[in-house]
Amino acid sequence: MLAALCVIALLTAEARAAASLKVAGSVEQVQVTGAEPGAKLKLMRRGEVVAKRNAGSLGGQIFRRVAPGGGYTVVSGGVESKRVRVLTPRSRPPSKSIYQQDLPAGGYGYLKTRDGTDLAINVSLPGPPEDGPYPTLVEYSGYGYANPAGPQSGIAPVANILGFAVVDVNMRGTGCSGGAFDYFERLQSLDGYDVIETVARQSWVANDKVGMLGISYGGISQLFVAATRPPSLAAITPLSVLDDSRTTLYPGGILNTGFALEWAADRVDDAKPAGPDSGQGWAWTRIQNGDEVCEKNQDLHPAAVDVIAKTRRNDYYRPAIADPLAPIKFVHKIEVPVFMACQWTDEQTGGHCPALTSHFTGTDRKWFTFVNGTHIDSLDPETFNRFYDFLELYVAERKPQLSQGVKDTAPLLYNAFMGISGVQLPDDPIQAEPDYDSALAAFENLRPVRVLFDNGAGGAVGRPVPGFERSFTSFPPRRMTPRSWYLGRGGSLRDKSKGGGADKFKWAPDARPPTDFTGNPGSGSGGLWTASPVYEWTQHPPGRALSYVSRKLKEDTSVLGAGEVQAWVRSSARNVDLQATISEVRPDGKETFVQSGWLRTGARKLDRKLSALTTPEPSLRRKDARTLPKGRWVKVRIPLYYEGHVYRAGSRLRVTVSAPGGDQPIWAFAETSTDPSGQPWVAIAHSRRYPSRLVLPVVPGLGAPTPLPPCPGLRGQPCRDYEPFENKTFKR
């Protein structure tokens, strides 16, 4: 009798396990929920074991990199699931019927994707549903976008003021969305495809198409989603984005332990199951208030990919891993109209976004705005007007016309975003056109590349107003000509190499900390997003860098693009990390920061296939890594990030070579010591045989119609008193 009871109990337990175990096929994945925490899971196909994993702390797990096809099952505790099919990574879904979902006409809800995952969404309309339909935009990222209290780091409220409905979406594995997080995996992009197609079919959406908006994370995601080519996508507006994850995370092959690594760490925490001290707080609040869908959706969150570990595993370039995360590799697939804005001196994503420009070959309707400034300056008034015109023309399909009420709101918005008062929107010639067709024609006659120079000097000092602007048909401009200044004796920069010798400096991690970033203080109290940011741009200690200064420029010298420092180096170390910084030494005794670039000498081999328009990028492949040969001079090329700057007549160019760090607000390089010798010396030659030089892309005839800007004054470009720097020599 006891044995029979045991058998019955065992069968009952197996029945409960079979009932709770849920297995679903996804895009190159099999997802498991309802298992016992820690239980052994076997992925089977045709009687063969494909993979083994243990269930996570909430009974969920994901088998990744599974070959598409049918016949997969999962076995746990002697119980085998029903068969499931693994989906292919193609854009088109197995069935369009999933798009026939009713989403809330305002407020919080969930949207189901092709693999059955529920994504948390929040819909904000610019007016009552009965006054619709409304032109609609999707804002999509791993931040707390779906938070009903308002999107974290989102700009949906601005779009609402402009008359657009916005659907804010949390990526899978974040907040109340189901699934598990991985940084821009293919499945995440396909989720975006499904979001676009589902939203476009809602009765409150005008024109049966939707656009996308977003800044930073919400801007980068647009590039990934648009490359999947959702048929109902009208246009995209990526702001403050990057061209390649590596140029922000591993500039020149050196790990950015400042903003980039800290941002990745935040994504790891955001991807954890919602709890009182982990995950996204708004999701925990919803669970506490009875949201059972949000609670159920946490089951797979522990299966998130560890982004920090993934970063460290891929310190060298591996095409299979890196290319899918590099927009520069796939933006040619984007066919819809594009409006993109970026900053040369963006303290978060960095100054490499302009490299994307020539790669948008899939569409002729594309406009780019570049400006000096911080991460938030993609919303500057001049850029904002064109951003608004673009959305009106290509998403709303109506004549752009900002109401006086919206214009009156602008000072309040800029005070909230930037902590700057008194900012007004300028007049806009596109809005002066009489009707939609003429406005569209006028907009499409605009040159595709717009550069706003001297941002911060066009009005009250530090306000986001440019001194002047120029437009071009391509980037870099066809008239661009590389110009060289050669390193010389006594810290000189010369038009020709005149021979000389070499200078040495003692290499050590830069002791100068990057400027602290406190976000938006709201009242101009010294944070970066104000009219008067406090930069601690300090001089290098004697002997810890090399500096070279040119003669006074006879005429304005306009630089537009990515330059480089070509240096012949020797070192007592087998590998060193270098930074080159270009600045303008002004006639008034001040010095303005312009741009920096980085290189790990082990990555010095050039990869011309990864060319960044004007200069080849260093190869970061492990097979191409090279140590510095003992006792020999080696040519290295330190690629500068992009700049758009007019060095005024009477100013001098300065280039400084040092260890990385100290010149950027929140980029840091805490792991730069790559050699066991501690603090080696580095020498740079300047002779006819070894002609080290600075190369900048100069646009002839492009002078400045305005005087030398105030110092400080330019946004994103700190200014300090100029101090001559004497190069010192250290013996071995």
XYZ file of C-alpha atoms in Angstrom:
732
model
C 0.000 0.000 0.000
C 2.873 2.369 0.894
C 4.615 1.602 -2.401
C 1.428 2.351 -4.303
C 1.046 5.669 -2.480
C 4.648 6.560 -3.356
C 4.028 5.778 -7.022
C 0.857 7.877 -6.980
C 2.735 10.752 -5.295
C 5.533 10.504 -7.854
C 3.093 10.505 -10.764
C 1.250 13.437 -9.223
C 4.506 15.388 -8.883
C 5.421 14.602 -12.504
C 1.947 15.676 -13.605
C 2.349 18.978 -11.753
C 5.780 19.448 -13.322
C 4.400 18.673 -16.775
C 1.572 21.139 -16.255
C 3.829 23.984 -15.038
C 6.724 23.488 -17.465
C 6.263 25.793 -20.442
C 8.544 25.728 -23.483
C 8.427 28.189 -26.366
C 10.416 28.496 -29.559
C 11.852 31.916 -30.312
C 14.336 33.383 -32.800
C 17.281 30.966 -32.602
C 16.252 30.318 -29.003
C 14.211 27.952 -26.864
C 12.706 29.548 -23.775
C 11.694 27.623 -20.664
C 9.533 28.804 -17.764
C 7.748 27.035 -14.930
C 10.609 24.673 -14.044
C 11.785 24.078 -10.504
C 14.509 26.633 -9.667
C 17.896 25.025 -10.296
C 16.376 21.995 -12.038
C 18.397 20.312 -14.775
C 17.075 21.027 -18.258
C 17.932 19.106 -21.414
C 17.160 20.479 -24.858
C 16.349 17.529 -27.138
C 15.836 17.047 -30.866
C 15.116 13.720 -32.528
C 16.204 11.873 -29.435
C 19.558 13.636 -29.216
C 20.657 16.021 -26.484
C 21.335 19.437 -28.032
C 22.271 21.343 -24.865
C 21.995 21.258 -21.084
C 21.274 24.099 -18.681
C 19.951 24.585 -15.167
C 16.775 26.537 -14.509
C 17.243 29.984 -13.031
C 16.175 31.289 -9.658
C 12.615 31.894 -10.915
C 12.344 28.633 -12.847
C 13.192 30.094 -16.256
C 16.037 29.536 -18.712
C 16.977 30.230 -22.321
C 18.873 28.025 -24.753
C 20.576 30.408 -27.184
C 22.149 29.944 -30.633
C 19.746 27.116 -31.483
C 19.407 26.151 -35.142
C 16.009 27.115 -36.596
C 13.576 24.297 -37.259
C 11.020 22.058 -35.568
C 11.068 19.064 -33.269
C 12.652 20.592 -30.157
C 11.603 19.475 -26.679
C 12.856 20.112 -23.171
C 13.201 17.396 -20.544
C 13.138 18.259 -16.848
C 12.714 15.812 -13.976
C 11.765 13.020 -16.329
C 9.038 15.137 -17.920
C 9.294 16.005 -21.618
C 7.571 19.049 -23.050
C 5.609 19.327 -26.243
C 7.540 19.947 -29.426
C 8.294 23.530 -30.404
C 9.705 25.228 -33.494
C 12.688 27.578 -33.401
C 12.235 30.657 -35.604
C 14.637 32.053 -38.177
C 16.191 35.531 -37.772
C 14.518 36.885 -40.904
C 12.481 40.058 -40.551
C 9.122 38.763 -41.762
C 7.198 36.885 -39.052
C 5.740 33.385 -39.538
C 2.275 34.992 -39.522
C 1.028 38.580 -39.681
C -1.958 37.650 -37.534
C 0.033 38.605 -34.431
C -0.322 42.233 -35.468
C -4.104 42.187 -34.999
C -3.879 43.257 -31.380
C -5.841 46.014 -29.688
C -3.523 48.310 -27.771
C -4.807 50.839 -25.250
C -5.783 54.206 -26.727
C -3.795 55.882 -23.997
C -2.209 54.440 -20.881
C -0.348 51.308 -19.881
C -0.552 47.866 -21.504
C 1.282 44.970 -23.143
C 2.149 44.114 -26.747
C 2.798 40.528 -27.785
C 5.691 39.752 -30.158
C 6.147 36.900 -32.625
C 7.476 34.484 -30.000
C 4.674 35.237 -27.528
C 6.676 37.589 -25.314
C 4.762 40.459 -23.720
C 6.466 43.854 -23.975
C 5.414 46.587 -21.573
C 4.162 49.718 -23.328
C 2.714 53.060 -22.372
C 0.665 55.078 -24.852
C 0.457 58.852 -24.539
C -1.894 60.730 -26.856
C -1.732 64.477 -27.503
C -5.500 64.737 -26.979
C -8.647 62.671 -26.405
C -8.915 59.435 -28.444
C -12.052 60.714 -30.140
C -10.053 63.621 -31.603
C -7.743 61.202 -33.391
C -6.346 59.518 -35.313
C -2.958 61.008 -34.478
C 0.429 60.812 -36.182
C 2.295 58.340 -34.015
C 5.875 57.702 -32.939
C 7.509 54.740 -31.199
C 10.186 55.263 -28.546
C 12.063 52.032 -27.811
C 14.900 51.191 -25.398
C 15.922 49.244 -22.313
C 15.343 52.226 -20.048
C 12.096 52.547 -18.096
C 10.216 53.880 -21.119
C 6.910 52.162 -20.288
C 6.780 53.600 -16.792
C 3.293 55.153 -16.564
C 4.781 58.001 -14.526
C 6.818 59.044 -17.587
C 9.599 57.556 -19.712
C 13.068 57.469 -18.156
C 15.366 59.600 -20.354
C 12.636 59.738 -22.992
C 11.321 62.678 -25.008
C 7.712 61.530 -25.451
C 6.347 64.610 -23.603
C 7.978 66.854 -26.214
C 6.387 64.858 -29.047
C 2.993 65.076 -27.338
C 3.287 68.862 -27.216
C 4.018 68.794 -30.962
C 0.800 66.861 -31.609
C 2.143 63.311 -31.876
C 0.991 60.195 -30.078
C 3.871 58.197 -28.618
C 4.119 54.522 -27.761
C 6.916 54.000 -25.246
C 8.223 50.433 -25.208
C 10.483 48.598 -22.779
C 12.810 46.151 -24.510
C 12.468 42.492 -23.584
C 14.026 41.543 -20.286
C 13.666 45.027 -18.776
C 11.046 46.502 -16.477
C 7.719 44.715 -16.874
C 8.583 43.220 -20.280
C 9.004 39.476 -20.567
C 12.013 37.623 -21.954
C 15.672 38.122 -21.101
C 17.946 41.012 -22.015
C 20.935 40.977 -24.325
C 22.574 44.075 -25.794
C 20.996 44.600 -29.245
C 20.610 40.932 -30.105
C 18.759 40.174 -33.345
C 15.611 39.183 -31.454
C 15.484 42.652 -29.903
C 15.505 44.261 -33.350
C 12.736 41.912 -34.525
C 10.709 42.881 -31.470
C 10.965 46.429 -32.779
C 9.684 45.251 -36.167
C 6.690 43.653 -34.442
C 6.049 46.795 -32.404
C 6.012 48.976 -35.533
C 3.630 46.662 -37.394
C 1.277 46.266 -34.429
C 1.102 49.949 -33.536
C 0.527 50.989 -37.167
C -2.679 48.923 -37.235
C -4.324 50.735 -34.319
C -7.439 52.792 -35.043
C -5.999 55.843 -33.281
C -2.910 55.934 -35.562
C -2.999 58.247 -38.584
C -1.757 57.278 -42.054
C -1.386 53.569 -41.139
C 2.310 54.181 -40.545
C 4.441 55.223 -37.588
C 7.777 56.931 -37.090
C 10.407 56.498 -34.415
C 11.999 59.027 -32.103
C 14.488 58.966 -29.288
C 17.779 60.302 -28.040
C 20.835 58.207 -27.114
C 19.670 54.646 -26.332
C 16.304 55.453 -27.902
C 18.128 56.848 -30.929
C 20.529 53.939 -31.407
C 17.673 51.420 -31.231
C 16.065 53.107 -34.261
C 19.026 52.146 -36.437
C 18.685 48.491 -35.457
C 14.921 48.381 -35.963
C 14.918 50.330 -39.236
C 17.488 47.927 -40.696
C 14.873 45.132 -40.389
C 12.687 47.170 -42.785
C 9.238 47.041 -41.171
C 6.749 47.871 -43.981
C 4.780 50.270 -41.748
C 7.774 52.366 -40.663
C 7.488 55.908 -42.030
C 10.743 57.546 -40.875
C 13.356 57.606 -38.095
C 15.011 60.407 -36.098
C 18.093 59.017 -34.293
C 19.667 61.638 -32.011
C 23.029 61.484 -30.187
C 23.944 58.028 -31.439
C 27.107 56.001 -32.066
C 28.457 54.487 -35.281
C 29.878 51.353 -33.685
C 29.736 50.035 -30.142
C 33.532 49.659 -30.214
C 34.285 53.344 -30.823
C 32.567 54.134 -27.525
C 33.443 51.003 -25.558
C 36.970 50.333 -26.870
C 38.278 53.567 -28.439
C 41.502 52.672 -30.208
C 41.386 49.276 -28.496
C 41.368 50.697 -24.927
C 38.485 49.862 -22.603
C 36.432 52.931 -21.661
C 36.018 52.228 -17.953
C 34.146 55.499 -17.468
C 30.763 56.108 -19.033
C 30.743 53.057 -21.319
C 31.445 50.435 -18.668
C 29.246 52.171 -16.110
C 26.391 52.281 -18.629
C 26.814 48.547 -19.262
C 26.750 47.896 -15.515
C 23.473 49.816 -15.281
C 22.006 47.611 -18.016
C 22.995 44.524 -16.035
C 21.118 45.834 -13.012
C 18.111 46.953 -15.060
C 17.848 43.447 -16.515
C 17.556 41.767 -13.119
C 14.131 40.650 -11.850
C 12.273 43.576 -10.319
C 12.717 43.680 -6.565
C 13.018 46.203 -3.772
C 16.734 46.677 -4.510
C 17.202 45.451 -8.093
C 15.759 45.770 -11.554
C 13.661 48.764 -12.517
C 11.867 50.255 -9.540
C 8.680 51.126 -11.378
C 8.198 47.446 -12.280
C 8.498 46.435 -8.627
C 5.871 49.028 -7.764
C 3.485 47.571 -10.341
C 4.017 44.062 -9.004
C 3.322 45.244 -5.474
C 0.122 46.826 -6.771
C -1.081 43.563 -8.301
C 0.218 43.511 -11.909
C 0.344 39.722 -12.419
C 1.593 39.998 -16.017
C 4.564 42.060 -14.902
C 5.282 39.548 -12.133
C 5.096 36.582 -14.526
C 7.335 38.380 -16.999
C 10.201 38.401 -14.477
C 10.706 34.620 -14.777
C 13.207 34.861 -17.645
C 15.009 37.989 -16.435
C 17.686 35.952 -14.581
C 18.654 34.477 -17.980
C 19.918 37.871 -19.166
C 23.329 37.946 -20.818
C 25.978 39.454 -18.540
C 26.914 42.501 -20.614
C 30.018 43.218 -18.504
C 31.368 39.693 -18.938
C 30.557 39.834 -22.652
C 32.460 43.112 -22.912
C 35.565 41.650 -21.327
C 35.413 38.460 -23.400
C 35.444 40.541 -26.566
C 38.293 42.970 -25.985
C 39.508 42.061 -29.477
C 37.414 42.481 -32.596
C 35.474 39.337 -33.498
C 33.322 40.006 -36.587
C 30.586 37.536 -35.620
C 30.122 39.335 -32.293
C 31.028 42.935 -33.136
C 29.483 43.499 -36.570
C 25.849 42.918 -35.501
C 26.413 45.619 -32.844
C 27.914 48.157 -35.273
C 25.321 50.325 -37.051
C 27.970 51.343 -39.575
C 27.797 47.759 -40.830
C 24.065 47.727 -41.558
C 22.604 51.240 -41.916
C 22.817 50.769 -45.691
C 19.753 48.534 -45.280
C 17.633 51.442 -44.029
C 15.238 52.619 -46.745
C 13.009 55.117 -44.921
C 13.715 58.852 -44.537
C 16.339 59.626 -41.872
C 17.000 62.693 -39.742
C 20.114 62.271 -37.571
C 21.821 64.730 -35.236
C 25.050 64.229 -33.280
C 27.720 66.188 -31.416
C 31.477 66.153 -32.014
C 32.064 66.453 -28.258
C 29.321 64.168 -26.956
C 30.480 63.186 -23.461
C 28.552 59.906 -23.553
C 28.475 58.275 -26.992
C 31.610 60.089 -28.204
C 32.436 61.914 -31.431
C 32.310 59.128 -34.009
C 28.670 59.275 -35.140
C 29.496 61.257 -38.342
C 31.200 58.151 -39.742
C 27.693 56.814 -40.448
C 26.851 59.545 -42.950
C 28.216 58.002 -46.146
C 26.859 54.563 -45.245
C 23.159 55.502 -45.467
C 23.053 54.398 -49.105
C 19.583 52.808 -48.953
C 17.698 56.112 -48.974
C 18.011 59.430 -50.773
C 15.921 61.209 -48.138
C 18.472 61.769 -45.400
C 19.572 64.810 -43.429
C 22.348 65.096 -40.862
C 23.165 67.845 -38.378
C 26.507 67.997 -36.571
C 27.457 70.448 -33.848
C 29.872 70.932 -30.966
C 28.167 70.328 -27.658
C 27.097 67.795 -25.080
C 24.835 64.763 -25.304
C 21.678 66.879 -25.016
C 22.627 69.298 -27.809
C 20.919 67.206 -30.474
C 17.803 69.043 -29.225
C 19.280 72.536 -29.680
C 16.797 75.093 -31.117
C 18.194 75.126 -34.676
C 18.259 71.333 -34.768
C 14.881 71.051 -33.065
C 13.174 73.078 -35.803
C 14.483 70.797 -38.517
C 13.665 67.707 -36.444
C 10.083 68.954 -36.082
C 9.781 69.808 -39.797
C 11.004 66.329 -40.696
C 8.453 64.577 -38.457
C 5.612 66.726 -39.754
C 6.492 66.067 -43.389
C 7.306 62.359 -43.283
C 5.216 61.003 -40.401
C 2.284 63.385 -39.941
C 2.215 64.226 -43.678
C 1.146 67.782 -43.012
C 2.592 71.258 -43.333
C 4.946 72.105 -40.430
C 3.561 74.922 -38.353
C 4.468 75.379 -34.716
C 1.737 77.159 -32.808
C 2.562 80.231 -30.780
C 1.655 78.251 -27.689
C 4.337 75.657 -28.456
C 6.884 78.385 -29.151
C 6.032 79.959 -25.822
C 6.695 76.589 -24.153
C 10.243 76.336 -25.543
C 11.948 78.340 -22.757
C 10.383 76.059 -20.154
C 11.550 72.934 -21.989
C 15.119 74.150 -22.370
C 15.236 75.167 -18.755
C 14.108 71.628 -17.843
C 16.465 69.828 -20.263
C 19.552 72.015 -20.054
C 19.108 74.246 -17.034
C 19.305 77.264 -19.350
C 16.713 80.015 -19.225
C 15.582 82.329 -21.994
C 16.134 79.944 -24.919
C 13.791 80.663 -27.837
C 13.123 78.783 -31.075
C 14.390 80.717 -34.122
C 12.300 81.473 -37.196
C 12.024 78.575 -39.611
C 11.763 79.157 -43.398
C 10.176 75.727 -43.967
C 7.252 76.702 -41.742
C 6.864 79.909 -43.741
C 5.909 77.916 -46.855
C 2.210 78.204 -47.786
C 1.268 74.514 -47.962
C 2.457 70.923 -47.499
C 3.744 70.393 -51.045
C 5.826 73.553 -51.074
C 7.165 72.826 -47.575
C 8.116 69.303 -48.631
C 9.830 70.607 -51.771
C 11.732 73.226 -49.777
C 12.844 70.658 -47.206
C 13.989 68.199 -49.858
C 16.022 70.962 -51.511
C 18.085 71.330 -48.337
C 21.611 69.984 -48.558
C 21.838 66.731 -46.611
C 24.718 67.718 -44.292
C 24.389 70.679 -41.971
C 27.210 71.764 -39.658
C 26.530 74.249 -36.879
C 29.804 75.930 -35.907
C 30.706 77.613 -32.626
C 27.661 76.376 -30.740
C 27.440 78.502 -27.596
C 28.739 81.666 -29.220
C 25.719 82.746 -31.273
C 23.865 84.485 -28.470
C 24.351 84.838 -24.751
C 27.536 82.973 -23.832
C 26.983 79.259 -23.459
C 23.439 79.155 -24.765
C 22.795 76.453 -27.409
C 22.965 78.841 -30.353
C 25.588 78.484 -33.132
C 27.785 81.297 -34.342
C 27.202 80.314 -37.979
C 26.375 77.299 -40.118
C 27.411 75.680 -43.380
C 25.737 72.991 -45.476
C 27.271 70.346 -47.735
C 26.137 67.713 -50.210
C 28.394 65.049 -48.688
C 30.489 64.338 -45.643
C 33.338 64.919 -45.542
C 32.968 67.705 -48.135
C 34.442 66.975 -51.536
C 36.753 69.982 -51.152
C 38.316 68.476 -48.043
C 42.110 68.249 -48.283
C 44.371 66.491 -45.752
C 46.937 68.960 -44.408
C 50.005 68.037 -42.386
C 51.932 69.739 -39.589
C 55.192 68.009 -38.664
C 56.472 67.548 -35.136
C 59.790 69.310 -34.615
C 62.435 70.407 -32.153
C 61.476 72.445 -29.151
C 57.860 71.312 -29.279
C 57.172 72.929 -32.644
C 54.652 72.028 -35.344
C 55.943 72.881 -38.809
C 54.537 72.836 -42.330
C 57.526 70.769 -43.454
C 59.734 68.188 -41.802
C 63.125 69.735 -41.039
C 64.690 66.877 -39.192
C 65.638 66.948 -35.548
C 65.634 64.051 -33.151
C 63.188 62.637 -30.635
C 61.363 63.547 -27.443
C 60.604 61.240 -24.521
C 58.027 61.216 -21.801
C 57.474 58.971 -18.838
C 54.362 56.919 -19.527
C 51.980 56.460 -16.609
C 48.204 56.261 -16.250
C 46.887 59.807 -16.309
C 46.416 60.982 -12.742
C 44.006 63.718 -13.868
C 40.441 62.540 -13.212
C 37.787 63.217 -15.840
C 35.325 65.960 -15.031
C 32.535 64.653 -12.822
C 29.164 64.469 -14.565
C 26.178 65.291 -12.380
C 23.467 65.219 -15.037
C 21.064 68.101 -15.393
C 21.120 70.278 -12.252
C 18.116 72.174 -13.550
C 19.387 75.671 -12.782
C 22.789 76.139 -14.369
C 24.729 75.346 -11.218
C 27.769 73.974 -13.001
C 26.758 70.589 -14.471
C 27.562 69.794 -18.074
C 24.019 70.402 -19.275
C 24.036 74.098 -18.492
C 25.217 77.344 -20.049
C 28.301 77.428 -17.823
C 29.616 73.915 -17.152
C 32.576 73.469 -14.850
C 35.352 71.580 -16.610
C 38.500 70.547 -14.805
C 40.699 70.457 -17.887
C 44.103 70.524 -16.229
C 47.624 70.579 -17.610
C 49.768 67.453 -17.679
C 52.458 67.157 -15.007
C 55.958 67.887 -16.347
C 57.480 64.903 -18.078
C 54.195 62.996 -18.425
C 53.323 64.098 -21.965
C 54.703 65.653 -25.151
C 53.308 68.854 -26.605
C 53.808 70.527 -30.002
C 52.537 73.969 -31.023
C 52.380 75.518 -34.489
C 53.150 79.042 -35.608
C 50.299 81.508 -35.824
C 47.852 80.646 -38.591
C 47.839 83.212 -41.386
C 44.169 82.569 -42.190
C 41.151 80.810 -40.794
C 41.664 77.056 -41.015
C 38.436 75.036 -41.120
C 38.711 71.394 -40.091
C 35.812 69.070 -40.791
C 36.236 65.320 -40.343
C 38.535 62.871 -38.592
C 42.254 63.581 -38.416
C 45.108 61.569 -37.005
C 48.537 61.768 -35.442
C 51.099 59.724 -37.337
C 53.903 59.125 -34.872
C 57.144 57.177 -35.011
C 57.498 55.747 -31.516
C 59.854 53.688 -29.395
C 59.257 52.517 -25.876
C 60.799 50.488 -23.098
C 57.437 48.677 -22.962
C 56.104 46.081 -25.338
C 52.756 47.857 -25.523
C 51.490 51.282 -24.427
C 48.201 53.137 -24.672
C 48.318 56.624 -26.175
C 46.009 59.612 -26.399
C 46.370 62.541 -28.773
C 44.528 65.781 -28.054
C 44.146 68.678 -30.462
C 43.450 72.187 -29.154
C 43.461 75.797 -30.318
C 45.894 78.214 -28.689
C 44.201 81.568 -29.140
C 45.728 85.030 -29.627
C 44.259 86.123 -26.271
C 46.353 83.591 -24.317
C 43.543 81.076 -23.892
C 43.400 77.467 -25.064
C 40.253 75.701 -26.333
C 39.839 71.929 -26.370
C 38.791 70.557 -29.764
C 39.113 66.753 -29.910
C 40.986 63.640 -28.789
C 41.830 60.198 -30.134
C 43.230 56.970 -28.700
C 45.363 53.983 -29.657
C 46.671 50.859 -28.003
C 49.939 50.333 -29.852
C 49.288 46.606 -29.985
C 46.359 47.426 -32.285
C 48.415 49.647 -34.582
C 47.969 47.562 -37.731
C 45.605 49.438 -40.036
C 42.335 47.902 -41.151
C 41.414 49.751 -44.308
C 38.157 47.825 -44.627
C 37.038 49.614 -41.457
C 38.013 53.027 -42.808
C 36.391 55.967 -41.031
C 36.098 58.183 -44.133
C 39.320 60.153 -44.010
C 41.736 57.862 -42.187
C 41.898 54.087 -41.707
C 40.981 52.772 -38.284
C 43.333 50.513 -36.319
C 42.606 46.816 -36.499
C 41.449 45.349 -33.216
C 41.687 41.707 -34.280
C 43.665 39.447 -32.001
C 45.588 37.994 -34.944
C 46.770 41.509 -35.874
C 48.074 42.409 -32.413
C 51.717 43.506 -32.486
C 54.144 44.281 -29.685
C 56.612 47.137 -29.993
C 59.979 45.800 -31.184
C 62.789 46.560 -28.762
C 65.118 49.321 -29.900
C 63.280 50.073 -33.175
C 61.117 52.960 -34.340
C 57.580 51.974 -35.338
C 54.986 54.090 -37.099
C 51.627 54.260 -35.333
C 48.538 56.229 -36.298
C 46.410 57.635 -33.495
C 42.979 58.327 -35.046
C 41.364 61.524 -33.816
C 37.601 61.501 -33.422
C 35.543 63.823 -35.621
C 35.573 67.593 -35.331
C 33.984 70.606 -36.974
C 36.025 73.600 -35.901
C 37.414 76.788 -37.426
C 40.858 77.654 -36.044
C 40.984 81.415 -36.384
C 43.741 83.389 -38.046
C 46.283 84.322 -35.395
C 45.638 81.155 -33.379
C 48.035 78.229 -33.137
C 47.413 74.494 -33.302
C 48.509 72.351 -30.395
C 48.756 68.574 -30.275
C 49.508 66.731 -27.042
C 50.427 63.043 -26.777
C 50.032 61.364 -23.409
C 48.570 58.404 -21.575
C 44.759 58.234 -21.951
C 42.420 60.184 -19.702
C 41.797 63.555 -18.162
C 40.592 65.541 -21.178
C 37.060 64.098 -21.469
C 34.248 64.758 -18.996
C 33.132 61.212 -18.175
C 35.263 58.918 -20.317
C 37.910 57.181 -18.220
C 40.655 54.618 -18.826
C 41.469 52.933 -15.543
C 42.942 49.798 -17.129
C 45.592 51.307 -19.375
C 48.682 49.742 -17.811
C 49.307 46.900 -20.233
C 52.971 46.282 -19.515
C 54.544 44.632 -16.456
C 57.412 47.128 -16.428
C 55.256 49.627 -14.543
C 55.974 53.120 -15.864
C 57.933 52.897 -19.121
C 59.214 55.728 -21.229
C 57.847 56.523 -24.661
C 59.791 58.394 -27.337
C 58.444 60.118 -30.461
C 60.814 60.869 -33.329
C 60.741 63.971 -35.507
C 63.306 63.661 -38.276
C 63.412 63.342 -42.052
C 63.726 59.580 -41.688
C 60.962 59.362 -39.089
C 58.618 62.285 -39.850
C 55.938 62.283 -37.173
C 53.053 64.584 -38.042
C 49.543 65.802 -37.310
C 47.111 65.363 -40.217
C 43.805 67.255 -40.258
C 41.042 67.336 -42.924
C 40.931 70.994 -43.976
C 38.172 72.514 -46.123
C 39.780 75.336 -48.153
C 37.956 78.645 -48.351
C 35.603 77.839 -45.496
C 36.325 80.711 -43.158
C 34.369 82.011 -40.202
C 32.138 85.077 -40.682
C 32.164 85.647 -36.924
C 34.932 86.725 -34.527
C 36.804 84.503 -32.091
C 34.232 83.013 -29.678
C 34.253 83.866 -25.959
C 36.409 81.658 -23.748
C 34.805 79.791 -22.122
C 31.744 79.757 -24.309
C 31.732 76.908 -26.826
C 29.500 74.072 -25.684
C 31.356 70.832 -25.048
C 34.738 72.518 -25.482
C 36.435 73.596 -22.260
C 38.746 76.580 -22.285
C 41.671 77.405 -19.994
C 44.666 79.689 -19.728
C 47.396 78.559 -22.089
C 50.567 77.353 -20.383
C 53.659 76.518 -22.455
C 54.765 72.931 -21.983
C 58.431 72.003 -22.123
C 59.085 68.505 -23.445
C 61.444 66.616 -21.170
C 63.770 63.727 -21.978
C 64.135 60.694 -19.710
C 67.038 58.292 -20.052
C 66.502 54.545 -20.032
